[in-house]
PDB file of C-alpha atoms in Angstrom:
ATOM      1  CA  UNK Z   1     166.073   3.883-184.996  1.00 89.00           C
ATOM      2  CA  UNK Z   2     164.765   5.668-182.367  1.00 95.00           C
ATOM      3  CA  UNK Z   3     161.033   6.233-181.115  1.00 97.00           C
ATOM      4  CA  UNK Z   4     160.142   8.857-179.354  1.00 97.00           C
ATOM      5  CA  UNK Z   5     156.547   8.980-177.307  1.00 98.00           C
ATOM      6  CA  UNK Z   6     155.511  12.547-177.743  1.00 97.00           C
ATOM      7  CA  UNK Z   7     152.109  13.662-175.446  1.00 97.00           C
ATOM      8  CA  UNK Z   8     151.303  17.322-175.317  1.00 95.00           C
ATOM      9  CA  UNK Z   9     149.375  18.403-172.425  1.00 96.00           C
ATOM     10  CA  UNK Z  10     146.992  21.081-172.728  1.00 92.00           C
ATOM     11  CA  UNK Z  11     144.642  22.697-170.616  1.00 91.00           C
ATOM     12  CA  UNK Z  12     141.501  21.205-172.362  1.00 92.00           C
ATOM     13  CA  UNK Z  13     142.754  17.600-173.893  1.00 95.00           C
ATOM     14  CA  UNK Z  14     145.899  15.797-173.569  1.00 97.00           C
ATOM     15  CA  UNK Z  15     147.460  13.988-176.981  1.00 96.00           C
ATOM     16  CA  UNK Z  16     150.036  11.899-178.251  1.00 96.00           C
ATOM     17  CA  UNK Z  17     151.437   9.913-180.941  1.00 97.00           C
ATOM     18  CA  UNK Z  18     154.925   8.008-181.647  1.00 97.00           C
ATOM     19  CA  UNK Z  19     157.834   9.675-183.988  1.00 96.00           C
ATOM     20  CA  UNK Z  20     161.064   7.556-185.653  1.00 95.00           C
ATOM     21  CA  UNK Z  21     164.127   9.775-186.078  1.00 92.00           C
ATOM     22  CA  UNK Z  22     163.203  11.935-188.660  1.00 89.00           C
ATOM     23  CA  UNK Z  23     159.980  13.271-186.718  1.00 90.00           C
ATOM     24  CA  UNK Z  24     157.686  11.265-188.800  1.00 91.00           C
ATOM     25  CA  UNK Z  25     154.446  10.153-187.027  1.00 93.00           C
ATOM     26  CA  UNK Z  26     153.958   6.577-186.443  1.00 93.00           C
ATOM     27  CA  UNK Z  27     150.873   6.469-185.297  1.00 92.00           C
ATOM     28  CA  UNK Z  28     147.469   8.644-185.762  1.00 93.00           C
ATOM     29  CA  UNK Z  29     147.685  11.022-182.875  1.00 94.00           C
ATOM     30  CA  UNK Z  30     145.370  10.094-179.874  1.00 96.00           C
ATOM     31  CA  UNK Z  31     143.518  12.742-177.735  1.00 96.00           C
ATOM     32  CA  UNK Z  32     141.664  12.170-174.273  1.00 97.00           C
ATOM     33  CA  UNK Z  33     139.995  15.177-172.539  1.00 97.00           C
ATOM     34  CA  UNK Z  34     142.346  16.929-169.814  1.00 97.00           C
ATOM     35  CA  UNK Z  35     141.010  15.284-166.352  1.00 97.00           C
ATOM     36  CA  UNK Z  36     139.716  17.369-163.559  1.00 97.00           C
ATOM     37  CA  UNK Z  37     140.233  17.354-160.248  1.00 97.00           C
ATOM     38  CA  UNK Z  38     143.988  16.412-161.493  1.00 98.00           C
ATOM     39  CA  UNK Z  39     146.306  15.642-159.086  1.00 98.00           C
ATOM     40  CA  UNK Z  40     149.870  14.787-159.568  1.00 98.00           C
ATOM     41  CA  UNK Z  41     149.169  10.576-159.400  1.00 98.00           C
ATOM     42  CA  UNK Z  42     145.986  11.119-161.882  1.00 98.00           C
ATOM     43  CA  UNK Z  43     147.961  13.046-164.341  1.00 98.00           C
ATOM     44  CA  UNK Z  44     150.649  10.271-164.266  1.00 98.00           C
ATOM     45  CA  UNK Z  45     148.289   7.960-165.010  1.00 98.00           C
ATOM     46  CA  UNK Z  46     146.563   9.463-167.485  1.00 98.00           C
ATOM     47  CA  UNK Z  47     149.657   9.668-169.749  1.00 98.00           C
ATOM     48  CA  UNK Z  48     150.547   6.524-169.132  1.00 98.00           C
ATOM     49  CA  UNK Z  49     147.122   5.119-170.545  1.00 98.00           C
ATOM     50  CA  UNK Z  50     147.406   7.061-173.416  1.00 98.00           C
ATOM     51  CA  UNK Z  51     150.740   5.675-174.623  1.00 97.00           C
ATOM     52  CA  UNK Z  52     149.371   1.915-173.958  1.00 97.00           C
ATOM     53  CA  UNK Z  53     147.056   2.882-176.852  1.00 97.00           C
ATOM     54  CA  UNK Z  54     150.261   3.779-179.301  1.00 97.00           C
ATOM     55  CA  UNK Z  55     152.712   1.567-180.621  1.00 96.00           C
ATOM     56  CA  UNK Z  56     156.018   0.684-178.225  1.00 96.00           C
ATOM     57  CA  UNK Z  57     158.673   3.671-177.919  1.00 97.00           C
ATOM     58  CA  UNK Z  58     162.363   3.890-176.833  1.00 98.00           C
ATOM     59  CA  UNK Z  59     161.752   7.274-174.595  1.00 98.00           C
ATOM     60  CA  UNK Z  60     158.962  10.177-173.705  1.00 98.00           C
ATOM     61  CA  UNK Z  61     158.781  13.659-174.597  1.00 97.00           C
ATOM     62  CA  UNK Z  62     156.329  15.195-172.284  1.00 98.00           C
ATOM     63  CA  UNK Z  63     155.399  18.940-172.500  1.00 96.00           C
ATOM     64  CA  UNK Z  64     152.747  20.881-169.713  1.00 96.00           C
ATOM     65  CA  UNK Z  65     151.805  24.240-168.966  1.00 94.00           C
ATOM     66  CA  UNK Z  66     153.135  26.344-166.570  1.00 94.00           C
ATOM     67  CA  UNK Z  67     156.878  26.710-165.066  1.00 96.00           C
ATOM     68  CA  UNK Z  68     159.024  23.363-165.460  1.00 96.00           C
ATOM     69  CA  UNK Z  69     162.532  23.562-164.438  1.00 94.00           C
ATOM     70  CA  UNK Z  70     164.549  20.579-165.008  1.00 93.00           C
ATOM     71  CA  UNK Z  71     161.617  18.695-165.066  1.00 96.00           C
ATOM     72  CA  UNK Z  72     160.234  19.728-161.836  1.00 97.00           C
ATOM     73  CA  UNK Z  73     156.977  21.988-161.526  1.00 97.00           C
ATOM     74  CA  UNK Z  74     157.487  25.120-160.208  1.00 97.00           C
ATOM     75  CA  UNK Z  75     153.883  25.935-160.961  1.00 95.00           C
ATOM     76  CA  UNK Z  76     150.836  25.116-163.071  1.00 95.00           C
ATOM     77  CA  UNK Z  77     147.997  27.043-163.826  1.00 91.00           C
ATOM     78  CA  UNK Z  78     144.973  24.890-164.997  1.00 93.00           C
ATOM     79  CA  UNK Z  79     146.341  22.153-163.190  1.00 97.00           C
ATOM     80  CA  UNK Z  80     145.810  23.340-159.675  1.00 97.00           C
ATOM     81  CA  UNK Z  81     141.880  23.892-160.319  1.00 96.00           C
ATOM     82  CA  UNK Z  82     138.484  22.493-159.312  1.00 96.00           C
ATOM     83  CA  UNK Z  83     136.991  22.471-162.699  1.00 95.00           C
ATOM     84  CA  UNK Z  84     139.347  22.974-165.483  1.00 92.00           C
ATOM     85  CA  UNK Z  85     140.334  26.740-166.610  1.00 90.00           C
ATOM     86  CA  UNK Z  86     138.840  29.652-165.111  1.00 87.00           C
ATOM     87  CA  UNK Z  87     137.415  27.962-162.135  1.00 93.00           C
ATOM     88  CA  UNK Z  88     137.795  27.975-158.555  1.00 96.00           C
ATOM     89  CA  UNK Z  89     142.111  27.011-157.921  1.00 96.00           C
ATOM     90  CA  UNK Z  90     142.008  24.580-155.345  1.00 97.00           C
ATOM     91  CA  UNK Z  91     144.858  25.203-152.212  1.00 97.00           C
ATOM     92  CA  UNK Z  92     145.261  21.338-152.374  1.00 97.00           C
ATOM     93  CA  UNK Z  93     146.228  20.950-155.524  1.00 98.00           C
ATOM     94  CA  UNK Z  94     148.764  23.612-155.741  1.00 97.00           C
ATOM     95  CA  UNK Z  95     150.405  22.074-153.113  1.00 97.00           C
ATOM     96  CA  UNK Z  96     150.728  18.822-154.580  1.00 98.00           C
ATOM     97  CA  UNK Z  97     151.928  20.514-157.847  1.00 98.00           C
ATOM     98  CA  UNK Z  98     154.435  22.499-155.963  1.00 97.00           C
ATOM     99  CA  UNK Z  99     157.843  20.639-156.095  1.00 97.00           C
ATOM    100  CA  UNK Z 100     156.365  17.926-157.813  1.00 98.00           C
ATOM    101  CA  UNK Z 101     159.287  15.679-159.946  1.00 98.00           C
ATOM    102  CA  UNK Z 102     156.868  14.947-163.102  1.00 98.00           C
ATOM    103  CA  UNK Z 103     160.042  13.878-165.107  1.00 98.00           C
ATOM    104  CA  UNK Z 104     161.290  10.884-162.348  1.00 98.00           C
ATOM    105  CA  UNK Z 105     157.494  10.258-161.571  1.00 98.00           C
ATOM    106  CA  UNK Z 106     156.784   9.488-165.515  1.00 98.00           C
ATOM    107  CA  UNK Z 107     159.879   7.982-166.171  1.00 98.00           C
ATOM    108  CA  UNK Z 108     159.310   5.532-163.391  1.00 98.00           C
ATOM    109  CA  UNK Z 109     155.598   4.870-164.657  1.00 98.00           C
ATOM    110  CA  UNK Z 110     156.753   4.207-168.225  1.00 98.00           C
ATOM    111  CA  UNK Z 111     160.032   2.648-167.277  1.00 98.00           C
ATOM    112  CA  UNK Z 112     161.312   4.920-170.098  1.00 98.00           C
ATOM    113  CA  UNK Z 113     163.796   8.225-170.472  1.00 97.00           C
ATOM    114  CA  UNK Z 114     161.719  10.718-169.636  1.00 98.00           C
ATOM    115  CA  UNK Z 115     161.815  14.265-170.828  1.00 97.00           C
ATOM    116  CA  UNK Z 116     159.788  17.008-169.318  1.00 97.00           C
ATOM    117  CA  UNK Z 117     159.440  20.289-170.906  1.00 96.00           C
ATOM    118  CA  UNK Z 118     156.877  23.918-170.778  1.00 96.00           C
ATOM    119  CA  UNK Z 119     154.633  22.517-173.736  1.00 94.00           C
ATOM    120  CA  UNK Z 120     155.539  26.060-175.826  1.00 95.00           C
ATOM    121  CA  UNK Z 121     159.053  24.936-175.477  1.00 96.00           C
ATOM    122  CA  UNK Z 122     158.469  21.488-177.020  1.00 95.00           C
ATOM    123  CA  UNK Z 123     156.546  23.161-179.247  1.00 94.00           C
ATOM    124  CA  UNK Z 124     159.288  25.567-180.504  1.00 95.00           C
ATOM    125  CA  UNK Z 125     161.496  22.814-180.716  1.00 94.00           C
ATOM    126  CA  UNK Z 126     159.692  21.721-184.131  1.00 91.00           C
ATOM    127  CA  UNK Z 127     160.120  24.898-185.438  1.00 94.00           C
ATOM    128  CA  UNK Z 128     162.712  26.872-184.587  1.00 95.00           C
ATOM    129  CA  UNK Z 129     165.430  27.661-187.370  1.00 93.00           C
ATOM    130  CA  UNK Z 130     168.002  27.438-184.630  1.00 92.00           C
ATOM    131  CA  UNK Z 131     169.493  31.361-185.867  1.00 93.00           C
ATOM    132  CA  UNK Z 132     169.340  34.549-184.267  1.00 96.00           C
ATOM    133  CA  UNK Z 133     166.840  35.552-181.403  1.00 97.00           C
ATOM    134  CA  UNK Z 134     163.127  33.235-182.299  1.00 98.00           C
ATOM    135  CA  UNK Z 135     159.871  33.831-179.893  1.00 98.00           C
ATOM    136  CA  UNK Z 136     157.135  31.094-179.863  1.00 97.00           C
ATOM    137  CA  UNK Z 137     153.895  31.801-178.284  1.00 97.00           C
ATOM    138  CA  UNK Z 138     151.259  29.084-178.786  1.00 95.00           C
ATOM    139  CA  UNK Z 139     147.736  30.419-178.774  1.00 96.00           C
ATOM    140  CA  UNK Z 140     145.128  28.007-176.820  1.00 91.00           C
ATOM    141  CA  UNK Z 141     143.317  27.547-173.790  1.00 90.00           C
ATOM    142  CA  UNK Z 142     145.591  30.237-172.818  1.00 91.00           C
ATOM    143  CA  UNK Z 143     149.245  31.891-174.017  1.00 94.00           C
ATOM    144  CA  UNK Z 144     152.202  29.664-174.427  1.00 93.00           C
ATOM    145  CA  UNK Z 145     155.753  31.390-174.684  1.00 95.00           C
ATOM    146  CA  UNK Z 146     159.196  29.610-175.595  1.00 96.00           C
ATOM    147  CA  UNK Z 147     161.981  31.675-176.107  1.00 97.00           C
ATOM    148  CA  UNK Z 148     164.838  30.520-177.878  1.00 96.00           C
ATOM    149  CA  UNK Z 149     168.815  31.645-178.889  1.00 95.00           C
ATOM    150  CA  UNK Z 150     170.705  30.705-181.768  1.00 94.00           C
ATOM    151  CA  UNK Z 151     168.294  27.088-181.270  1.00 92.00           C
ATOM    152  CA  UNK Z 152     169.547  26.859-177.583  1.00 93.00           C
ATOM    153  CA  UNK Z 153     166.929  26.848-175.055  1.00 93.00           C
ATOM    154  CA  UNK Z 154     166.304  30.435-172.987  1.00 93.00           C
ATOM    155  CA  UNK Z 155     164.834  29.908-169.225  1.00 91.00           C
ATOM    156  CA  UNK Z 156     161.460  29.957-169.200  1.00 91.00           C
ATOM    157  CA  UNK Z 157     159.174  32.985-168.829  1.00 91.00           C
ATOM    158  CA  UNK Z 158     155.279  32.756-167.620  1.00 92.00           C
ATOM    159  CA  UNK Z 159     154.092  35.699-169.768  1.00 92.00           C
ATOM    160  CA  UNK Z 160     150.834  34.074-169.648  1.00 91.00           C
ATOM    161  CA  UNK Z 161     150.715  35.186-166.060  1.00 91.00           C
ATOM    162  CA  UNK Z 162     151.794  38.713-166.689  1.00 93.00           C
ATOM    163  CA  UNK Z 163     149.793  41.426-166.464  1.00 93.00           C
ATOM    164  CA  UNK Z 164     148.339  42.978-169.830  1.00 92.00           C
ATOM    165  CA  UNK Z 165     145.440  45.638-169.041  1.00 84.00           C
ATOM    166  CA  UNK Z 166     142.287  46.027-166.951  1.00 80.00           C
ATOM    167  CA  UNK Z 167     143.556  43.810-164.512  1.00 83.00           C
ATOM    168  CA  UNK Z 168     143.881  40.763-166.916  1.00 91.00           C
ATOM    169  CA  UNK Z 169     146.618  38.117-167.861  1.00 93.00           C
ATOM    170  CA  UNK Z 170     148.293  37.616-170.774  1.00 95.00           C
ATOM    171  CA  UNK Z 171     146.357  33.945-170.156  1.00 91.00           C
ATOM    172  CA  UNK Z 172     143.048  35.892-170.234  1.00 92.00           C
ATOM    173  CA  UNK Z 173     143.169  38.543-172.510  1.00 95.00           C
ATOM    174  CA  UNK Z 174     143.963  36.319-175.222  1.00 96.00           C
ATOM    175  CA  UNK Z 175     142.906  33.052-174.351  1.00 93.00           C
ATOM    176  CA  UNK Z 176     140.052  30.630-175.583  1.00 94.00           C
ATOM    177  CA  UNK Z 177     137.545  32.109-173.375  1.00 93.00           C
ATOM    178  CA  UNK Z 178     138.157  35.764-174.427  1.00 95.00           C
ATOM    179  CA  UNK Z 179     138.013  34.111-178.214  1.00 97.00           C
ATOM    180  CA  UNK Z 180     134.650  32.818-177.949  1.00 96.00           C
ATOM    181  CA  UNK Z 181     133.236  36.121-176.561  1.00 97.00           C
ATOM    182  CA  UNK Z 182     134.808  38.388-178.935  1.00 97.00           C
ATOM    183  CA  UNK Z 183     134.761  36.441-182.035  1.00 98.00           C
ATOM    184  CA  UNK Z 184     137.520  35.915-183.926  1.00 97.00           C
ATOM    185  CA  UNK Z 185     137.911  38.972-186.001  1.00 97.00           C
ATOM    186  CA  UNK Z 186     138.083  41.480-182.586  1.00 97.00           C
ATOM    187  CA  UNK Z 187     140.473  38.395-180.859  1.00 98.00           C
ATOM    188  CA  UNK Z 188     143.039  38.848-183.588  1.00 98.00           C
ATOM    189  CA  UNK Z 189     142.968  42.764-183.279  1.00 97.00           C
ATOM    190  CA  UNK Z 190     143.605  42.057-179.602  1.00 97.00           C
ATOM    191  CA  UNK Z 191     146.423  39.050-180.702  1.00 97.00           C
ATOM    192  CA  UNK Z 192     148.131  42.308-182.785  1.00 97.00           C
ATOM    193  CA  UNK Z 193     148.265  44.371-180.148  1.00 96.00           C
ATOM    194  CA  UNK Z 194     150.254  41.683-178.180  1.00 96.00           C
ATOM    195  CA  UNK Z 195     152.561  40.675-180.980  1.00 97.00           C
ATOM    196  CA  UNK Z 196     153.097  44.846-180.794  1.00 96.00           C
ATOM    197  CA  UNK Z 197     153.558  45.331-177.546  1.00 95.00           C
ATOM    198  CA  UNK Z 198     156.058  42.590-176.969  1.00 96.00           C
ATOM    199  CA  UNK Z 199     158.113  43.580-180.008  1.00 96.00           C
ATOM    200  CA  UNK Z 200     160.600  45.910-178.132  1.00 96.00           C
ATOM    201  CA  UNK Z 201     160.515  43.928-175.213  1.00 95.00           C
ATOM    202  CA  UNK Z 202     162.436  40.285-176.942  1.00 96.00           C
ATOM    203  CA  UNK Z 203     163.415  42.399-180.208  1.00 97.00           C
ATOM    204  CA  UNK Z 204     163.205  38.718-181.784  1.00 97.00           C
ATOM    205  CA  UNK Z 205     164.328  38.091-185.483  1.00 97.00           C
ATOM    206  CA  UNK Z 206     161.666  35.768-185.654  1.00 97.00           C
ATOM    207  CA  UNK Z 207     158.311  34.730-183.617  1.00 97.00           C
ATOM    208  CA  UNK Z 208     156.154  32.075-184.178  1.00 97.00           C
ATOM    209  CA  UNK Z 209     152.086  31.635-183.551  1.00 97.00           C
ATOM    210  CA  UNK Z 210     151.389  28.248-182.451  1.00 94.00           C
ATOM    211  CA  UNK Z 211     148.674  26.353-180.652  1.00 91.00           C
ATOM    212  CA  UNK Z 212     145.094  25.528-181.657  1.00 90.00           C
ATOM    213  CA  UNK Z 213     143.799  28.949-182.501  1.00 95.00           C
ATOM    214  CA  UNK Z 214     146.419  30.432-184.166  1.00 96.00           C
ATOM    215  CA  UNK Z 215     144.659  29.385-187.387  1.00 95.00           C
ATOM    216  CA  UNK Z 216     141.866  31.185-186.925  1.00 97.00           C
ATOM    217  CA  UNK Z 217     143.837  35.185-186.734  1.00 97.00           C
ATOM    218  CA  UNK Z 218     142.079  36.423-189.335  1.00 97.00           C
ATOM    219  CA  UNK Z 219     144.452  37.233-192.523  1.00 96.00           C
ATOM    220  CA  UNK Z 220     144.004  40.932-192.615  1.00 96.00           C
ATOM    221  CA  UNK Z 221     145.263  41.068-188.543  1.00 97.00           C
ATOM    222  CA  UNK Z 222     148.077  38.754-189.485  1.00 96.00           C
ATOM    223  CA  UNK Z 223     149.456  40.345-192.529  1.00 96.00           C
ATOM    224  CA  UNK Z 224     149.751  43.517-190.502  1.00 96.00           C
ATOM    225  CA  UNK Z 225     151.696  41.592-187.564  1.00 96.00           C
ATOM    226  CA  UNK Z 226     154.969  41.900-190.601  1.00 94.00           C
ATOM    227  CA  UNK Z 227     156.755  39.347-192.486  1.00 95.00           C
ATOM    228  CA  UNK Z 228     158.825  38.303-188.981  1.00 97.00           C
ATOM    229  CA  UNK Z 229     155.561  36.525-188.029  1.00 97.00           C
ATOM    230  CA  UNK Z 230     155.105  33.245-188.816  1.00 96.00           C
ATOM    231  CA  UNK Z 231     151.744  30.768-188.106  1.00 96.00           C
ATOM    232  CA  UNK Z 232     152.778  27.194-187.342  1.00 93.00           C
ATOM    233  CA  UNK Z 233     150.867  24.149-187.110  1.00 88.00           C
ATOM    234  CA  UNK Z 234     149.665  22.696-183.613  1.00 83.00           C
ATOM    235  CA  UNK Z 235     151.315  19.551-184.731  1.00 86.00           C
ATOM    236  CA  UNK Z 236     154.534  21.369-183.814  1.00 85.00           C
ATOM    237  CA  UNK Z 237     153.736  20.740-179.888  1.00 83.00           C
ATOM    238  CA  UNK Z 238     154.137  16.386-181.048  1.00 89.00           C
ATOM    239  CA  UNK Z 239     156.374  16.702-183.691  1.00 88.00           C
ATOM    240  CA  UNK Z 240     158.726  18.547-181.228  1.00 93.00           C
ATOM    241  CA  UNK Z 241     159.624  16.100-179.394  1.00 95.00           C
ATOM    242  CA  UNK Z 242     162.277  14.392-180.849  1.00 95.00           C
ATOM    243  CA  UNK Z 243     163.959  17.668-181.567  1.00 92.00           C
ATOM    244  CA  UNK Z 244     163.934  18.265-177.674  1.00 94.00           C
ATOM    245  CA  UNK Z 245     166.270  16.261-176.782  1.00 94.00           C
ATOM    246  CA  UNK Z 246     169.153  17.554-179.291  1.00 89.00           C
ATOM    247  CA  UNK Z 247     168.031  21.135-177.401  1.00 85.00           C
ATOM    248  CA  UNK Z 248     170.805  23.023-175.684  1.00 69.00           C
ATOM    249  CA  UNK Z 249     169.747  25.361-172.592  1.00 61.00           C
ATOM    250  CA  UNK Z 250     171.011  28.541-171.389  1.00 50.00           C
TER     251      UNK Z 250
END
């Protein structure tokens, strides 16, 4: 059997637990709060003390925001700040993020195989039905998006970095900040309007609502979204990643 060391990154904590084969935790999953001032070598680290505190595994799923490209960062976008999310982005840091080989720097650290994903992608990879066109967004410090073909993997989009209205991001406009000020009844109006607004843009067969908040879209917001909307739990982003590796990319 198999075990696969599964940490999903987020822009507020970091956690991680240990699946066999069948996707099964082994261990009660273990959460540290998200570092800041991170810089590549902290980040490392931190992972690498959280899976000292879980039981022994064969290989490491690893999934982080932003644009990862064969396991390379391309960018990040809580990563590269002062403070944590919505603070001051510091020039330094998105230098050091810029090019930076997280998946040979890990697997070195852990002395492991090393697999480096967008966390929405190793999120969708516990979840996907692997038919027809499937969308996952994952709903959380800010917005996650995986997009996936017939289970295969589609490159990776940054719609959390697109433009939405009033000069906001896809990251803002829905994300944990704009939750807390709004409340959650006027947040899953705005959560709607997304899911509509995207619709004839991927023309998906099915889409799925991950991450932290999507349990709290109020029912009335979600039963409007249609019956090709589906709320998963944020367990998905661990118990993903022993699917991950079977994943085929386009």
């Amino acid at each position: 059997m198999t075990f696969t060391l599964t940490i999903d990154c987020g822009g507020g904590g970091i956690k991680g637990s240990v699946l066999d084969d069948a996707g099964t935790m082994r261990a009660h999953p273990i959460r540290v709060p998200t570092p800041y001032p991170l810089p590549p070598d902290l980040f490392v680290k931190t992972l690498v003390d959280l899976g000292t505190q879980l039981p022994n595994a064969d290989r490491v799923t690893v999934g982080m925001p932003g644009m990862i490209r064969h396991g390379v960062v391309v960018a990040t976008p809580h990563y590269v700040t002062r403070s944590g999310p919505r603070t001051r982005v510091d020039p330094e840091l998105v230098e050091a993020w810029r090019g930076f080989d997280a998946r040979t720097a890990l697997a070195e650290a852990f002395g492991l195989p090393t697999l480096v994903l967008n966390d929405a992608e190793v999120h969708g990879a516990g979840v996907v039905a692997g038919t027809g066109c499937e969308l996952v967004l994952t709903l959380g410090t800010g917005l996650g998006c995986a997009l996936f073909d017939g289970g295969e993997l589609a490159p990776h989009l940054e719609m959390s970095q697109a433009p939405v209205r009033w000069g906001m991001s896809y990251d803002t406009y829905i994300g944990e900040h704009e939750r807390r000020r709004l409340g959650d009844a006027l947040w899953s109006r705005r959560v709607r309007n997304v899911i509509e607004g995207l619709r004839p843009v991927f023309l998906w067969d099915r889409v799925y609502l991950g991450g932290g908040n999507s349990r709290l879209i109020t029912p009335a917001q979600l039963a409007r979204m249609g019956d090709d909307v589906v709320v998963v739990p944020n367990t998905a982003g661990i118990v993903g990643g022993v699917r991950a590796w079977t994943l085929g990319q386009r």
